[in-house]
PDB file of C-alpha atoms and ligand atoms in Angstrom:
ATOM      1  CA  MET S 780      20.875  71.651 -16.975  1.00  0.00           C
ATOM      2  CA  LYS S 781      23.551  68.909 -15.993  1.00  0.00           C
ATOM      3  CA  ILE S 782      22.253  65.566 -15.305  1.00  0.00           C
ATOM      4  CA  GLY S 783      23.223  65.949 -11.640  1.00  0.00           C
ATOM      5  CA  ASP S 784      21.436  69.052 -11.194  1.00  0.00           C
ATOM      6  CA  SER S 785      18.386  67.614 -12.922  1.00  0.00           C
ATOM      7  CA  TYR S 786      18.411  64.629 -10.315  1.00  0.00           C
ATOM      8  CA  ASN S 787      18.896  67.147  -7.277  1.00  0.00           C
ATOM      9  CA  ALA S 788      15.998  68.910  -8.355  1.00  0.00           C
ATOM     10  CA  TRP S 789      13.897  65.449  -8.703  1.00  0.00           C
ATOM     11  CA  ALA S 790      15.148  63.925  -5.627  1.00  0.00           C
ATOM     12  CA  ASP S 791      12.498  65.285  -3.213  1.00  0.00           C
ATOM     13  CA  SER S 792       9.606  63.906  -5.411  1.00  0.00           C
ATOM     14  CA  TYR S 793      11.252  60.939  -7.010  1.00  0.00           C
ATOM     15  CA  ASP S 794       9.713  58.455  -4.644  1.00  0.00           C
ATOM     16  CA  SER S 795       6.513  59.709  -4.297  1.00  0.00           C
ATOM     17  CA  MET S 796       5.304  60.601  -7.621  1.00  0.00           C
ATOM     18  CA  LYS S 797       3.730  58.159 -10.069  1.00  0.00           C
ATOM     19  CA  ASN S 798       6.091  56.321 -12.145  1.00  0.00           C
ATOM     20  CA  LYS S 799       5.361  52.976 -13.831  1.00  0.00           C
ATOM     21  CA  THR S 800       8.978  52.773 -15.264  1.00  0.00           C
ATOM     22  CA  ARG S 801      10.542  53.053 -11.707  1.00  0.00           C
ATOM     23  CA  ASP S 802       8.093  50.594 -10.171  1.00  0.00           C
ATOM     24  CA  LEU S 803       8.234  47.864 -12.923  1.00  0.00           C
ATOM     25  CA  GLU S 804      12.041  48.224 -12.756  1.00  0.00           C
ATOM     26  CA  GLY S 805      12.158  47.278  -9.089  1.00  0.00           C
ATOM     27  CA  LYS S 806      10.018  44.074  -9.866  1.00  0.00           C
ATOM     28  CA  VAL S 807      12.225  43.058 -12.653  1.00  0.00           C
ATOM     29  CA  LEU S 808      15.457  43.502 -10.566  1.00  0.00           C
ATOM     30  CA  ARG S 809      13.545  41.381  -7.756  1.00  0.00           C
ATOM     31  CA  GLN S 810      12.563  38.565 -10.152  1.00  0.00           C
ATOM     32  CA  THR S 811      16.101  38.521 -11.961  1.00  0.00           C
ATOM     33  CA  PHE S 812      18.280  37.933  -9.133  1.00  0.00           C
ATOM     34  CA  LEU S 813      16.652  35.029  -7.169  1.00  0.00           C
ATOM     35  CA  ASN S 814      19.850  33.503  -5.667  1.00  0.00           C
ATOM     36  CA  PRO S 815      20.387  34.039  -1.943  1.00  0.00           C
ATOM     37  CA  HIS S 816      23.744  35.772  -2.224  1.00  0.00           C
ATOM     38  CA  TYR S 817      25.836  37.487  -4.973  1.00  0.00           C
ATOM     39  CA  GLY S 818      29.228  38.522  -2.985  1.00  0.00           C
ATOM     40  CA  ASN S 819      30.142  42.348  -3.600  1.00  0.00           C
ATOM     41  CA  ILE S 820      27.720  44.242  -5.611  1.00  0.00           C
ATOM     42  CA  LEU S 821      28.368  47.451  -7.354  1.00  0.00           C
ATOM     43  CA  GLU S 822      25.169  49.355  -7.973  1.00  0.00           C
ATOM     44  CA  LEU S 823      25.536  52.196 -10.562  1.00  0.00           C
ATOM     45  CA  GLY S 824      23.123  55.307 -10.266  1.00  0.00           C
ATOM     46  CA  CYS S 825      21.515  54.082  -6.902  1.00  0.00           C
ATOM     47  CA  GLY S 826      19.243  57.051  -6.810  1.00  0.00           C
ATOM     48  CA  THR S 827      17.155  57.152  -3.587  1.00  0.00           C
ATOM     49  CA  GLY S 828      17.979  53.655  -2.857  1.00  0.00           C
ATOM     50  CA  LYS S 829      14.948  51.929  -4.466  1.00  0.00           C
ATOM     51  CA  ASN S 830      17.115  48.711  -4.762  1.00  0.00           C
ATOM     52  CA  THR S 831      20.010  49.378  -2.693  1.00  0.00           C
ATOM     53  CA  GLY S 832      18.435  47.920   0.613  1.00  0.00           C
ATOM     54  CA  TRP S 833      17.203  44.916  -1.172  1.00  0.00           C
ATOM     55  CA  LEU S 834      20.622  44.333  -2.664  1.00  0.00           C
ATOM     56  CA  SER S 835      22.314  44.671   0.600  1.00  0.00           C
ATOM     57  CA  GLU S 836      20.576  41.676   2.054  1.00  0.00           C
ATOM     58  CA  LYS S 837      22.151  39.732  -0.867  1.00  0.00           C
ATOM     59  CA  ALA S 838      25.514  40.916  -0.760  1.00  0.00           C
ATOM     60  CA  ASP S 839      28.751  40.873   1.428  1.00  0.00           C
ATOM     61  CA  PHE S 840      29.263  44.636   0.518  1.00  0.00           C
ATOM     62  CA  VAL S 841      27.196  47.136  -1.768  1.00  0.00           C
ATOM     63  CA  THR S 842      29.029  50.278  -3.304  1.00  0.00           C
ATOM     64  CA  ALA S 843      26.165  52.355  -4.429  1.00  0.00           C
ATOM     65  CA  LEU S 844      27.402  55.316  -6.998  1.00  0.00           C
ATOM     66  CA  ASP S 845      25.494  58.182  -7.978  1.00  0.00           C
ATOM     67  CA  ILE S 846      26.406  61.739  -9.570  1.00  0.00           C
ATOM     68  CA  SER S 847      23.303  63.476  -7.476  1.00  0.00           C
ATOM     69  CA  PRO S 848      24.162  64.321  -3.924  1.00  0.00           C
ATOM     70  CA  LYS S 849      20.562  64.923  -2.970  1.00  0.00           C
ATOM     71  CA  MET S 850      19.379  61.568  -4.522  1.00  0.00           C
ATOM     72  CA  ILE S 851      22.214  59.864  -2.287  1.00  0.00           C
ATOM     73  CA  GLU S 852      21.211  61.901   0.864  1.00  0.00           C
ATOM     74  CA  ILE S 853      17.844  60.377   0.496  1.00  0.00           C
ATOM     75  CA  ALA S 854      19.188  56.886   0.063  1.00  0.00           C
ATOM     76  CA  ARG S 855      21.386  57.456   3.065  1.00  0.00           C
ATOM     77  CA  LYS S 856      18.370  58.261   5.339  1.00  0.00           C
ATOM     78  CA  LYS S 857      16.421  55.054   4.042  1.00  0.00           C
ATOM     79  CA  ILE S 858      19.287  52.606   3.968  1.00  0.00           C
ATOM     80  CA  THR S 859      20.957  51.910   7.219  1.00  0.00           C
ATOM     81  CA  ALA S 860      22.483  48.623   6.445  1.00  0.00           C
ATOM     82  CA  GLU S 861      26.236  48.579   7.422  1.00  0.00           C
ATOM     83  CA  ASN S 862      27.376  46.891   4.583  1.00  0.00           C
ATOM     84  CA  VAL S 863      26.284  49.757   2.109  1.00  0.00           C
ATOM     85  CA  THR S 864      28.735  52.699   1.068  1.00  0.00           C
ATOM     86  CA  PHE S 865      27.111  55.349  -0.978  1.00  0.00           C
ATOM     87  CA  THR S 866      29.812  57.538  -2.875  1.00  0.00           C
ATOM     88  CA  GLU S 867      29.171  60.495  -5.163  1.00  0.00           C
ATOM     89  CA  ALA S 868      30.520  59.618  -8.522  1.00  0.00           C
ATOM     90  CA  ASP S 869      30.113  60.616 -12.266  1.00  0.00           C
ATOM     91  CA  LEU S 870      29.829  57.148 -14.087  1.00  0.00           C
ATOM     92  CA  GLN S 871      31.251  58.747 -17.190  1.00  0.00           C
ATOM     93  CA  VAL S 872      34.741  59.059 -15.657  1.00  0.00           C
ATOM     94  CA  ASP S 873      36.740  56.564 -14.115  1.00  0.00           C
ATOM     95  CA  TRP S 874      34.695  54.650 -11.464  1.00  0.00           C
ATOM     96  CA  PRO S 875      36.045  54.650  -7.568  1.00  0.00           C
ATOM     97  CA  VAL S 876      36.021  51.017  -7.629  1.00  0.00           C
ATOM     98  CA  LYS S 877      39.031  48.562  -7.351  1.00  0.00           C
ATOM     99  CA  PRO S 878      39.715  46.444 -10.380  1.00  0.00           C
ATOM    100  CA  GLY S 879      37.924  42.903 -10.136  1.00  0.00           C
ATOM    101  CA  TRP S 880      36.142  43.891  -6.861  1.00  0.00           C
ATOM    102  CA  ALA S 881      32.603  43.167  -7.858  1.00  0.00           C
ATOM    103  CA  ASN S 882      30.713  39.873  -8.549  1.00  0.00           C
ATOM    104  CA  LEU S 883      27.586  41.582  -9.817  1.00  0.00           C
ATOM    105  CA  ILE S 884      26.888  45.144 -11.172  1.00  0.00           C
ATOM    106  CA  THR S 885      23.490  46.469 -11.376  1.00  0.00           C
ATOM    107  CA  CYS S 886      22.356  49.478 -13.351  1.00  0.00           C
ATOM    108  CA  SER S 887      18.658  50.520 -13.308  1.00  0.00           C
ATOM    109  CA  LEU S 888      17.227  53.314 -15.265  1.00  0.00           C
ATOM    110  CA  VAL S 889      20.573  55.161 -15.739  1.00  0.00           C
ATOM    111  CA  ILE S 890      21.930  54.479 -19.188  1.00  0.00           C
ATOM    112  CA  GLU S 891      19.342  56.495 -20.823  1.00  0.00           C
ATOM    113  CA  HIS S 892      21.380  59.544 -19.397  1.00  0.00           C
ATOM    114  CA  ILE S 893      24.700  58.271 -20.462  1.00  0.00           C
ATOM    115  CA  LYS S 894      26.114  59.000 -24.164  1.00  0.00           C
ATOM    116  CA  ASP S 895      29.169  56.877 -24.153  1.00  0.00           C
ATOM    117  CA  LEU S 896      27.995  53.046 -23.630  1.00  0.00           C
ATOM    118  CA  ASP S 897      31.506  51.680 -24.476  1.00  0.00           C
ATOM    119  CA  PHE S 898      32.855  53.543 -21.423  1.00  0.00           C
ATOM    120  CA  ILE S 899      30.378  52.215 -19.256  1.00  0.00           C
ATOM    121  CA  PHE S 900      31.156  48.525 -20.530  1.00  0.00           C
ATOM    122  CA  ALA S 901      34.921  49.239 -20.184  1.00  0.00           C
ATOM    123  CA  GLU S 902      34.541  50.254 -16.668  1.00  0.00           C
ATOM    124  CA  ALA S 903      32.295  47.340 -15.866  1.00  0.00           C
ATOM    125  CA  ALA S 904      34.875  45.058 -17.326  1.00  0.00           C
ATOM    126  CA  ARG S 905      37.543  46.665 -15.147  1.00  0.00           C
ATOM    127  CA  ALA S 906      35.326  46.452 -11.943  1.00  0.00           C
ATOM    128  CA  LEU S 907      33.977  42.817 -12.133  1.00  0.00           C
ATOM    129  CA  LYS S 908      35.662  39.647 -11.431  1.00  0.00           C
ATOM    130  CA  ARG S 909      35.979  37.074 -14.234  1.00  0.00           C
ATOM    131  CA  ASN S 910      32.412  35.711 -14.828  1.00  0.00           C
ATOM    132  CA  GLY S 911      30.938  38.443 -13.006  1.00  0.00           C
ATOM    133  CA  LYS S 912      27.632  39.719 -13.976  1.00  0.00           C
ATOM    134  CA  PHE S 913      26.388  42.888 -15.360  1.00  0.00           C
ATOM    135  CA  TYR S 914      22.524  43.675 -15.137  1.00  0.00           C
ATOM    136  CA  ILE S 915      21.373  46.699 -17.072  1.00  0.00           C
ATOM    137  CA  CYS S 916      17.571  47.711 -17.087  1.00  0.00           C
ATOM    138  CA  GLU S 917      16.157  50.418 -19.037  1.00  0.00           C
ATOM    139  CA  LEU S 918      13.188  52.141 -20.797  1.00  0.00           C
ATOM    140  CA  HIS S 919      13.025  50.054 -23.904  1.00  0.00           C
ATOM    141  CA  PRO S 920      14.264  51.674 -27.029  1.00  0.00           C
ATOM    142  CA  GLY S 921      10.960  51.249 -28.754  1.00  0.00           C
ATOM    143  CA  LYS S 922       9.592  53.505 -26.237  1.00  0.00           C
ATOM    144  CA  GLN S 923      12.288  55.901 -26.747  1.00  0.00           C
ATOM    145  CA  TYR S 924      11.659  55.877 -30.428  1.00  0.00           C
ATOM    146  CA  ALA S 925       8.013  56.961 -29.701  1.00  0.00           C
ATOM    147  CA  GLY S 926       9.275  59.828 -27.677  1.00  0.00           C
ATOM    148  CA  SER S 927       9.331  58.545 -23.996  1.00  0.00           C
ATOM    149  CA  ARG S 928      12.161  59.835 -21.646  1.00  0.00           C
ATOM    150  CA  ALA S 929      12.390  60.383 -18.026  1.00  0.00           C
ATOM    151  CA  LYS S 930      10.593  63.576 -17.008  1.00  0.00           C
ATOM    152  CA  PHE S 931       9.332  65.214 -13.906  1.00  0.00           C
ATOM    153  CA  GLU S 932       7.493  68.229 -12.599  1.00  0.00           C
ATOM    154  CA  THR S 933       8.255  71.228 -10.269  1.00  0.00           C
ATOM    155  CA  GLU S 934       6.593  74.516  -9.801  1.00  0.00           C
ATOM    156  CA  GLU S 935       8.477  75.679 -12.689  1.00  0.00           C
ATOM    157  CA  GLY S 936       7.117  73.158 -14.997  1.00  0.00           C
ATOM    158  CA  VAL S 937       8.084  69.913 -16.692  1.00  0.00           C
ATOM    159  CA  HIS S 938      11.821  68.947 -16.903  1.00  0.00           C
ATOM    160  CA  ASN S 939      13.408  66.488 -19.215  1.00  0.00           C
ATOM    161  CA  PRO S 940      16.968  65.377 -17.708  1.00  0.00           C
ATOM    162  CA  GLU S 941      19.617  64.919 -20.578  1.00  0.00           C
ATOM    163  CA  ALA S 942      18.555  61.690 -22.395  1.00  0.00           C
ATOM    164  CA  TYR S 943      20.300  59.406 -25.186  1.00  0.00           C
ATOM    165  CA  VAL S 944      18.785  56.697 -27.341  1.00  0.00           C
ATOM    166  CA  HIS S 945      20.484  53.355 -27.377  1.00  0.00           C
ATOM    167  CA  HIS S 946      19.472  50.672 -29.699  1.00  0.00           C
ATOM    168  CA  ILE S 947      19.543  47.269 -28.685  1.00  0.00           C
ATOM    169  CA  SER S 948      22.444  46.625 -31.317  1.00  0.00           C
ATOM    170  CA  ASP S 949      24.500  49.418 -29.389  1.00  0.00           C
ATOM    171  CA  TYR S 950      24.137  47.531 -26.026  1.00  0.00           C
ATOM    172  CA  LEU S 951      25.353  44.176 -27.610  1.00  0.00           C
ATOM    173  CA  ASN S 952      28.175  45.822 -29.699  1.00  0.00           C
ATOM    174  CA  ALA S 953      29.739  47.624 -26.713  1.00  0.00           C
ATOM    175  CA  ALA S 954      29.265  44.448 -24.512  1.00  0.00           C
ATOM    176  CA  LYS S 955      31.199  42.371 -27.442  1.00  0.00           C
ATOM    177  CA  HIS S 956      33.790  44.839 -27.733  1.00  0.00           C
ATOM    178  CA  ASN S 957      34.529  44.631 -24.051  1.00  0.00           C
ATOM    179  CA  LYS S 958      34.349  40.815 -23.808  1.00  0.00           C
ATOM    180  CA  PHE S 959      31.017  40.346 -22.333  1.00  0.00           C
ATOM    181  CA  SER S 960      28.722  37.845 -23.438  1.00  0.00           C
ATOM    182  CA  LEU S 961      25.017  37.983 -23.327  1.00  0.00           C
ATOM    183  CA  LEU S 962      23.330  35.628 -20.745  1.00  0.00           C
ATOM    184  CA  ASP S 963      19.470  37.014 -21.060  1.00  0.00           C
ATOM    185  CA  LEU S 964      17.562  39.652 -22.649  1.00  0.00           C
ATOM    186  CA  ASN S 965      13.865  40.137 -21.529  1.00  0.00           C
ATOM    187  CA  GLU S 966      11.163  42.850 -22.475  1.00  0.00           C
ATOM    188  CA  TYR S 967       8.611  43.965 -19.855  1.00  0.00           C
ATOM    189  CA  PHE S 968       4.953  45.394 -20.730  1.00  0.00           C
ATOM    190  CA  ASP S 969       2.544  47.279 -18.674  1.00  0.00           C
ATOM    191  CA  ASP S 970      -0.029  44.824 -17.092  1.00  0.00           C
ATOM    192  CA  ARG S 971       1.018  42.155 -19.518  1.00  0.00           C
ATOM    193  CA  GLU S 972      -0.109  44.266 -22.580  1.00  0.00           C
ATOM    194  CA  LYS S 973       1.797  42.420 -25.010  1.00  0.00           C
ATOM    195  CA  GLU S 974       0.526  43.938 -28.106  1.00  0.00           C
ATOM    196  CA  ASN S 975       1.760  47.495 -27.081  1.00  0.00           C
ATOM    197  CA  ILE S 976       5.627  48.509 -26.879  1.00  0.00           C
ATOM    198  CA  PRO S 977       7.411  46.957 -24.148  1.00  0.00           C
ATOM    199  CA  ARG S 978       8.203  49.492 -21.259  1.00  0.00           C
ATOM    200  CA  LEU S 979      11.556  47.975 -20.178  1.00  0.00           C
ATOM    201  CA  ILE S 980      14.345  45.955 -21.325  1.00  0.00           C
ATOM    202  CA  SER S 981      16.692  43.962 -19.323  1.00  0.00           C
ATOM    203  CA  LEU S 982      20.223  42.428 -20.383  1.00  0.00           C
ATOM    204  CA  VAL S 983      22.316  40.318 -18.172  1.00  0.00           C
ATOM    205  CA  PHE S 984      25.896  40.072 -19.498  1.00  0.00           C
ATOM    206  CA  GLU S 985      28.825  37.745 -18.242  1.00  0.00           C
ATOM    207  CA  SER S 986      32.494  39.294 -18.157  1.00  0.00           C
ATOM    208  CA  GLY S 987      35.433  37.555 -19.522  1.00  0.00           C
ATOM    209  CA  ILE S 988      34.892  35.711 -22.747  1.00  0.00           C
TER     210      ILE S 988
HETATM  211  C1  SAM F1472      16.128  57.423 -13.017  1.00  0.00           C
HETATM  212  S1  SAM F1472      17.084  57.398 -11.659  1.00  0.00           S
HETATM  213  C2  SAM F1472      17.345  55.755 -11.398  1.00  0.00           C
HETATM  214  C3  SAM F1472      17.691  55.478  -9.761  1.00  0.00           C
HETATM  215  C4  SAM F1472      17.548  54.162  -9.359  1.00  0.00           C
HETATM  216  N1  SAM F1472      18.590  53.240  -9.895  1.00  0.00           N
HETATM  217  C5  SAM F1472      16.008  53.550  -9.587  1.00  0.00           C
HETATM  218  O1  SAM F1472      15.959  52.678 -10.319  1.00  0.00           O
HETATM  219  O2  SAM F1472      15.100  54.172  -8.946  1.00  0.00           O
HETATM  220  C6  SAM F1472      18.622  57.784 -12.677  1.00  0.00           C
HETATM  221  C7  SAM F1472      19.862  57.825 -11.515  1.00  0.00           C
HETATM  222  O3  SAM F1472      21.010  57.812 -12.342  1.00  0.00           O
HETATM  223  C8  SAM F1472      21.947  59.097 -11.769  1.00  0.00           C
HETATM  224  N2  SAM F1472      22.830  59.311 -12.971  1.00  0.00           N
HETATM  225  C9  SAM F1472      22.439  59.650 -14.069  1.00  0.00           C
HETATM  226  N3  SAM F1472      23.673  60.038 -14.539  1.00  0.00           N
HETATM  227  C10 SAM F1472      24.725  59.779 -13.747  1.00  0.00           C
HETATM  228  C11 SAM F1472      26.190  59.720 -14.132  1.00  0.00           C
HETATM  229  N4  SAM F1472      26.507  60.196 -15.298  1.00  0.00           N
HETATM  230  N5  SAM F1472      26.753  59.261 -13.020  1.00  0.00           N
HETATM  231  C12 SAM F1472      26.378  58.599 -11.858  1.00  0.00           C
HETATM  232  N6  SAM F1472      24.835  58.608 -11.918  1.00  0.00           N
HETATM  233  C13 SAM F1472      24.016  59.021 -12.858  1.00  0.00           C
HETATM  234  C14 SAM F1472      21.026  59.940 -11.413  1.00  0.00           C
HETATM  235  O4  SAM F1472      21.435  60.800 -10.459  1.00  0.00           O
HETATM  236  C15 SAM F1472      19.742  59.242 -10.795  1.00  0.00           C
HETATM  237  O5  SAM F1472      19.874  58.997  -9.442  1.00  0.00           O
END
C-alpha cells in the first residue's frame, strides 16, 4: 500500500487509538518551543492536526502539508484558525513553499516513512530563512532496531505503513550536507524509564552555516 493510502485507512482511528509515540511527541514539541512567537511555520506531515492548532498560536502563518487527504480532512474540521493553510503534498517531491518563507519547520513522526533524508534536508534548506530552525522528532532508531514501527488496526487486521530505518548519523550527515548545524538533540523515555530504549529522538537544526 502506498503511504498516502495507509494513512487514509488510518485517519478515522488515528486520534482515538492508544498511541504512546503520538502522545509523547505532542509533549516534546510543546516543551521544545517555549518562545511566544516563531513567525512563519511550515509543518511537515501535519496528520490530523495534533500540533497544528498549537503551532498556529505561535505563528503569523502556518502552512501544513500532508500526503493523506483523509488526515487533512480531519485536521481541517478540528483547526479553524485563520492563519493556517492545509495543503495536500508529497514531501518526496518539491514542496509547494516559496524559498526562504519559513522561520521554523516542524516534522513530527514523518521521517520514518521517507526513504531519502537528503532530499528532505535540501528542501528544508530551500524553504527556510537564513538561521531558520528545523525540528524533527521521530521514533528513536534504537526502537527501530528492536522492531518497532508505526502500526494500526482495521477490521482487516494489523497494517504497517511503509517505514525506513534512519540512524542518528544519517540525520547528522544529511544535515551537514545541506549546511545545517545541530542546536539540540534529546531522547525521551516512557515514564522516565531511563534504563530502557528511548521512545523518541528530537533534533533541532539551524540553517545556513
Ligand atoms: C504518524 S503520522 C504523524 C502526524 C502528526 N505529525 C502527528 O504527530 O500526529 C505521519 C503523517 O505523515 C504523513 N506522511 C507520510 N509520508 C508522507 C509524505 N511522503 N508526504 C507528506 N506526508 C507524509 C502521513 O500522511 C501522516 O499524516
